[in-house]
Amino acid sequence: MSSSLFTLTLIFTALLVIHIVYKIIAKLQPTKDYSGIGQKIKTWWGMFVIFCLATLFNPIVSLISLMVLAFFSLKEYFSMIRSTRKADRRLFLWAYLAIPVQFYWIYIGWYGMFIVFIPLYVFLVLPLPRLINKGTVGFLRSVSSTQWGLMLMVFGLSHLAYFPFATPEYGSKLVLFLVVLTQLNDVVHYLVSLYLGKRKVVPTANPFVTWEGFACAFIVTTATSYFIHPYLTPFDWKFSLFIGVLISLAGFFGSLTVSVLKRDLLIGDDNKFDSLKKSYLSRVDSLTYTSPVMFHVVRYFFDFM
């Protein structure tokens, strides 16, 4: 417990310093858009609270917190889908009901059902409410977009909640390790793209995703993984470099995918697109990819999972 308290104190101090520096820089340079970094810092604080709850109290509290996060992320995703059909809204309701069931499998430790419930059973059953007496207009778009949301916002993020249950000894620290690297990767990418970025990856979707940002974030994330792994993980230095590379790549693809997804769903609605920059989706976009990737790679190579 003493080592955990020391880790929590160290993290709290680091977060406080980062937050103060961010506020000072944002005030000194009001013309620069630092809103993306501000949202990431808020995410860090939120994940820090979840880490504290899982470490000092009970992992069930962090499980419920992440379930609520998945709900609001999915809710924001559905708000982007332009549909006034009553049948589609009913389908969204069925999708919401899958959230507590998915997290229940985590609570009872049923890994087999956890891993196939949304990709298989929900995928097969989800079309049924839409099929029965609802017509064929917009069927594929309605069902596929709903399943996409469940896979990203619920299935992807639920892996974050499974760590403390899969390995009580290392779970909470692995969550912190994952979140720190994922958010650091996003922040470095954003800052480098803001000041030095010239070659945009997808200029029509997100001007702050550049190849220069990707390269710098890749190096910083991999190096940070190497330096912090002795304090938060049971990995050796080789695996820490490997997992740092994976987190950087997965975070890049996750952020890029959600950016393109938002732009596609909100074409012609720039006001709503700008408002979603401060949304849950913008805070967890990378985690929807990095969480399942790290979970399954660690589970494959280590027996403690």
Coordinates of C-alpha atoms in Angstrom, one line a residue:
M1 CA 0.0 0.0 0.0
S2 CA 2.9 2.4 0.8
S3 CA 4.3 2.0 -2.7
S4 CA 0.9 2.6 -4.2
L5 CA 0.5 5.8 -2.2
F6 CA 3.9 6.9 -3.3
T7 CA 2.9 6.3 -6.9
L8 CA -0.3 8.1 -6.5
T9 CA 1.4 11.1 -4.9
L10 CA 4.0 11.2 -7.7
I11 CA 1.3 11.1 -10.4
F12 CA -0.8 13.8 -8.6
T13 CA 2.2 16.1 -8.4
A14 CA 3.1 15.6 -12.1
L15 CA -0.5 16.2 -13.2
L16 CA -0.7 19.3 -11.1
V17 CA 2.5 20.7 -12.6
I18 CA 1.4 19.9 -16.1
H19 CA -2.0 21.6 -15.5
I20 CA -0.4 24.7 -14.1
V21 CA 2.1 24.9 -17.1
Y22 CA -0.8 24.4 -19.5
K23 CA -2.8 27.3 -17.9
I24 CA 0.2 29.6 -18.0
I25 CA 1.0 28.9 -21.7
A26 CA -2.6 29.1 -22.8
K27 CA -2.8 32.6 -21.1
L28 CA 0.4 33.8 -22.6
Q29 CA -0.5 32.6 -26.1
P30 CA -4.3 33.2 -26.4
T31 CA -4.1 33.1 -30.2
K32 CA -3.1 29.4 -30.2
D33 CA -5.7 26.7 -30.0
Y34 CA -4.8 24.6 -27.0
S35 CA -8.3 23.2 -26.4
G36 CA -7.2 19.7 -27.5
I37 CA -4.5 19.6 -24.8
G38 CA -6.9 20.9 -22.2
Q39 CA -9.3 18.1 -22.9
K40 CA -6.5 15.5 -22.7
I41 CA -5.5 16.9 -19.3
K42 CA -9.0 16.6 -18.1
T43 CA -9.0 13.0 -19.2
W44 CA -5.8 12.4 -17.3
W45 CA -7.5 13.7 -14.1
G46 CA -10.5 11.5 -14.7
M47 CA -8.4 8.4 -15.2
F48 CA -6.3 9.3 -12.2
V49 CA -9.4 9.3 -10.1
I50 CA -10.4 5.9 -11.5
F51 CA -6.9 4.6 -10.8
C52 CA -7.2 5.9 -7.2
L53 CA -10.6 4.2 -6.7
A54 CA -9.2 0.9 -8.1
T55 CA -6.0 1.0 -6.0
L56 CA -7.3 2.3 -2.7
F57 CA -10.8 1.0 -2.6
N58 CA -12.5 -1.6 -5.0
P59 CA -12.1 -2.3 -8.7
I60 CA -15.9 -2.4 -8.9
V61 CA -16.0 1.3 -8.5
S62 CA -13.6 1.8 -11.4
L63 CA -15.7 -0.7 -13.4
I64 CA -18.9 1.4 -12.9
S65 CA -17.0 4.6 -13.8
L66 CA -15.7 3.2 -17.1
M67 CA -19.2 1.8 -17.8
V68 CA -20.6 5.3 -17.4
L69 CA -17.8 6.7 -19.7
A70 CA -18.7 4.1 -22.3
F71 CA -22.4 5.1 -22.1
F72 CA -21.7 8.8 -22.7
S73 CA -19.3 8.1 -25.5
L74 CA -21.8 5.9 -27.2
K75 CA -24.5 8.5 -26.6
E76 CA -22.4 11.2 -28.3
Y77 CA -21.7 8.9 -31.2
F78 CA -25.4 8.3 -31.7
S79 CA -26.1 12.0 -31.6
M80 CA -23.9 12.4 -34.7
I81 CA -26.0 10.0 -36.7
R82 CA -28.7 12.0 -38.5
S83 CA -31.8 9.9 -38.2
T84 CA -35.4 10.8 -37.4
R85 CA -36.7 7.3 -38.0
K86 CA -38.3 5.8 -34.9
A87 CA -37.0 2.4 -35.8
D88 CA -33.4 3.7 -35.6
R89 CA -33.9 5.3 -32.2
R90 CA -35.3 2.0 -30.9
L91 CA -32.2 0.3 -32.2
F92 CA -30.1 2.7 -30.3
L93 CA -32.0 1.7 -27.1
W94 CA -31.2 -1.9 -27.6
A95 CA -27.5 -1.0 -28.1
Y96 CA -27.5 0.9 -24.7
L97 CA -28.8 -2.3 -23.1
A98 CA -25.7 -4.1 -24.2
I99 CA -23.5 -1.9 -22.1
P100 CA -24.3 -3.2 -18.6
V101 CA -24.3 -6.8 -19.9
Q102 CA -20.9 -6.4 -21.4
F103 CA -19.5 -5.0 -18.1
Y104 CA -21.3 -7.7 -16.1
W105 CA -19.1 -10.3 -17.9
I106 CA -16.1 -8.4 -16.6
Y107 CA -17.5 -8.4 -13.1
I108 CA -17.9 -12.1 -13.0
G109 CA -14.6 -12.7 -14.8
W110 CA -16.2 -14.6 -17.8
Y111 CA -13.5 -13.8 -20.4
G112 CA -15.0 -16.1 -23.0
M113 CA -18.3 -14.3 -23.1
F114 CA -16.7 -10.9 -22.7
I115 CA -14.7 -11.3 -25.8
V116 CA -17.5 -12.6 -28.1
F117 CA -20.7 -10.9 -26.7
I118 CA -20.6 -7.7 -28.8
P119 CA -18.6 -8.9 -31.8
L120 CA -20.7 -12.1 -32.2
Y121 CA -24.0 -12.3 -30.3
V122 CA -24.9 -8.6 -30.4
F123 CA -23.9 -8.5 -34.1
L124 CA -26.3 -11.4 -34.9
V125 CA -29.2 -10.2 -32.7
L126 CA -29.0 -6.4 -33.3
P127 CA -30.7 -6.5 -36.7
L128 CA -33.8 -8.3 -35.4
P129 CA -35.5 -5.2 -33.8
R130 CA -34.9 -3.3 -37.0
L131 CA -36.2 -6.2 -39.2
I132 CA -39.6 -6.8 -37.6
N133 CA -42.2 -4.6 -39.4
K134 CA -39.7 -1.7 -39.8
G135 CA -39.2 -1.8 -43.6
T136 CA -36.0 -1.9 -45.5
V137 CA -35.2 1.8 -46.0
G138 CA -31.8 2.6 -44.4
F139 CA -31.5 -0.9 -42.9
L140 CA -27.7 -1.4 -43.6
R141 CA -26.7 2.1 -42.5
S142 CA -28.7 1.9 -39.4
V143 CA -27.5 -1.5 -38.2
S144 CA -23.9 -1.2 -39.3
S145 CA -23.4 2.3 -37.8
T146 CA -24.9 1.0 -34.5
Q147 CA -22.6 -2.0 -34.4
W148 CA -19.6 0.2 -35.2
G149 CA -20.4 2.4 -32.2
L150 CA -20.7 -0.6 -29.9
M151 CA -17.4 -2.0 -31.1
L152 CA -15.5 1.3 -30.6
M153 CA -17.2 2.9 -27.6
V154 CA -18.2 -0.1 -25.6
F155 CA -16.2 -3.2 -26.6
G156 CA -12.9 -1.2 -27.1
L157 CA -13.2 0.8 -23.9
S158 CA -14.4 -2.2 -21.8
H159 CA -10.9 -3.7 -22.1
L160 CA -9.7 -0.9 -19.9
A161 CA -12.1 -2.1 -17.2
Y162 CA -11.0 -5.7 -17.5
F163 CA -7.3 -5.1 -16.5
P164 CA -7.9 -5.0 -12.7
F165 CA -10.1 -8.1 -12.9
A166 CA -7.7 -10.1 -15.2
T167 CA -4.7 -9.3 -13.0
P168 CA -5.5 -7.9 -9.5
E169 CA -1.7 -7.6 -8.8
Y170 CA -0.8 -5.4 -11.8
G171 CA -4.2 -4.4 -13.3
S172 CA -4.5 -0.8 -12.0
K173 CA -0.9 0.1 -12.8
L174 CA -1.2 -1.4 -16.3
V175 CA -4.3 0.9 -16.8
L176 CA -2.3 3.9 -15.7
F177 CA 0.6 2.9 -17.9
L178 CA -1.7 2.5 -20.9
V179 CA -3.5 5.8 -20.3
V180 CA -0.3 7.8 -19.7
L181 CA 1.3 6.6 -22.9
T182 CA -1.9 7.0 -25.0
Q183 CA -2.6 10.5 -23.8
L184 CA 1.1 11.5 -24.0
N185 CA 1.1 10.2 -27.6
D186 CA -1.9 12.4 -28.4
V187 CA -0.5 15.5 -26.7
V188 CA 2.9 15.3 -28.4
H189 CA 1.2 14.7 -31.7
Y190 CA -1.0 17.7 -31.3
L191 CA 1.7 20.1 -30.2
V192 CA 4.2 19.1 -32.9
S193 CA 1.4 19.3 -35.5
L194 CA 0.4 22.7 -34.2
Y195 CA 3.9 24.2 -34.3
L196 CA 5.8 22.1 -36.9
G197 CA 3.2 20.1 -38.8
K198 CA 3.2 20.6 -42.6
R199 CA 2.2 17.3 -44.1
K200 CA -1.4 16.6 -43.1
V201 CA -2.5 13.0 -43.1
V202 CA -6.2 13.7 -43.6
P203 CA -6.6 17.5 -44.1
T204 CA -10.3 17.4 -44.6
A205 CA -11.0 15.6 -41.3
N206 CA -8.4 16.8 -38.8
P207 CA -5.7 19.5 -39.6
F208 CA -3.9 18.5 -36.4
V209 CA -3.0 15.0 -37.6
T210 CA 0.3 15.3 -39.5
W211 CA 3.2 13.0 -40.3
E212 CA 5.6 15.2 -38.4
G213 CA 3.4 14.8 -35.3
F214 CA 3.1 11.1 -35.8
A215 CA 6.9 10.7 -36.0
C216 CA 7.7 12.7 -32.9
A217 CA 4.9 11.1 -30.9
F218 CA 6.1 7.7 -31.9
I219 CA 9.6 8.4 -30.6
V220 CA 8.5 10.1 -27.4
T221 CA 5.9 7.5 -26.5
T222 CA 8.3 4.6 -27.1
A223 CA 11.0 6.3 -25.1
T224 CA 8.6 7.1 -22.2
S225 CA 7.4 3.5 -22.2
Y226 CA 11.0 2.4 -21.7
F227 CA 11.6 4.8 -18.8
I228 CA 8.4 4.3 -16.8
H229 CA 8.0 0.5 -17.3
P230 CA 10.0 -0.5 -14.1
Y231 CA 7.5 1.5 -11.9
L232 CA 4.2 0.4 -13.4
T233 CA 4.7 -2.9 -15.2
P234 CA 6.3 -6.3 -14.8
F235 CA 7.7 -6.0 -18.4
D236 CA 11.4 -6.2 -19.3
W237 CA 13.0 -3.4 -21.3
K238 CA 12.5 -5.2 -24.7
F239 CA 8.8 -5.7 -24.2
S240 CA 8.4 -2.1 -22.9
L241 CA 9.8 -0.8 -26.2
F242 CA 7.5 -3.2 -28.2
I243 CA 4.4 -2.2 -26.3
G244 CA 5.3 1.5 -26.6
V245 CA 5.5 1.1 -30.4
L246 CA 2.1 -0.7 -30.4
I247 CA 0.4 2.0 -28.3
S248 CA 1.8 4.8 -30.4
L249 CA 0.6 3.1 -33.7
A250 CA -2.8 2.1 -32.2
G251 CA -3.4 5.5 -30.7
F252 CA -2.6 7.2 -34.1
F253 CA -5.0 4.9 -36.0
G254 CA -7.7 5.3 -33.3
S255 CA -7.5 9.1 -33.3
L256 CA -7.4 9.2 -37.1
T257 CA -10.4 6.8 -37.4
V258 CA -12.6 8.7 -35.0
S259 CA -11.7 12.0 -36.7
V260 CA -12.7 10.8 -40.1
L261 CA -15.8 9.2 -38.6
K262 CA -16.9 12.4 -37.1
R263 CA -16.3 14.4 -40.2
D264 CA -18.2 11.9 -42.3
L265 CA -21.2 11.9 -40.0
L266 CA -21.2 15.6 -39.6
I267 CA -20.6 16.8 -43.2
G268 CA -22.2 20.3 -43.6
D269 CA -22.7 20.7 -39.8
D270 CA -19.5 22.5 -38.8
N271 CA -20.9 24.0 -35.6
K272 CA -21.7 20.6 -34.2
F273 CA -18.3 19.3 -35.4
D274 CA -16.5 22.1 -33.5
S275 CA -18.5 21.5 -30.4
L276 CA -17.6 17.8 -30.4
K277 CA -13.9 18.7 -30.1
K278 CA -14.7 19.0 -26.4
S279 CA -16.7 15.8 -26.2
Y280 CA -16.1 12.4 -24.7
L281 CA -15.3 11.1 -28.1
S282 CA -12.3 13.4 -28.5
R283 CA -11.0 12.3 -25.1
V284 CA -11.2 8.6 -25.6
D285 CA -10.7 8.2 -29.4
S286 CA -7.2 6.8 -29.0
L287 CA -8.1 4.6 -26.1
T288 CA -10.8 2.7 -28.2
Y289 CA -7.8 1.3 -30.1
T290 CA -5.0 1.1 -27.6
S291 CA -7.0 -0.6 -24.8
P292 CA -7.9 -3.8 -26.7
V293 CA -4.5 -3.9 -28.5
M294 CA -2.5 -3.8 -25.3
F295 CA -4.9 -6.1 -23.4
H296 CA -4.6 -8.9 -25.9
V297 CA -0.9 -8.6 -26.5
V298 CA -0.1 -8.7 -22.8
R299 CA -2.5 -11.6 -22.3
Y300 CA -0.8 -13.5 -25.1
F301 CA 2.7 -13.1 -23.8
F302 CA 2.2 -13.2 -20.0
D303 CA 0.6 -15.8 -17.7
F304 CA -0.6 -13.3 -15.1
M305 CA -3.4 -12.3 -17.3

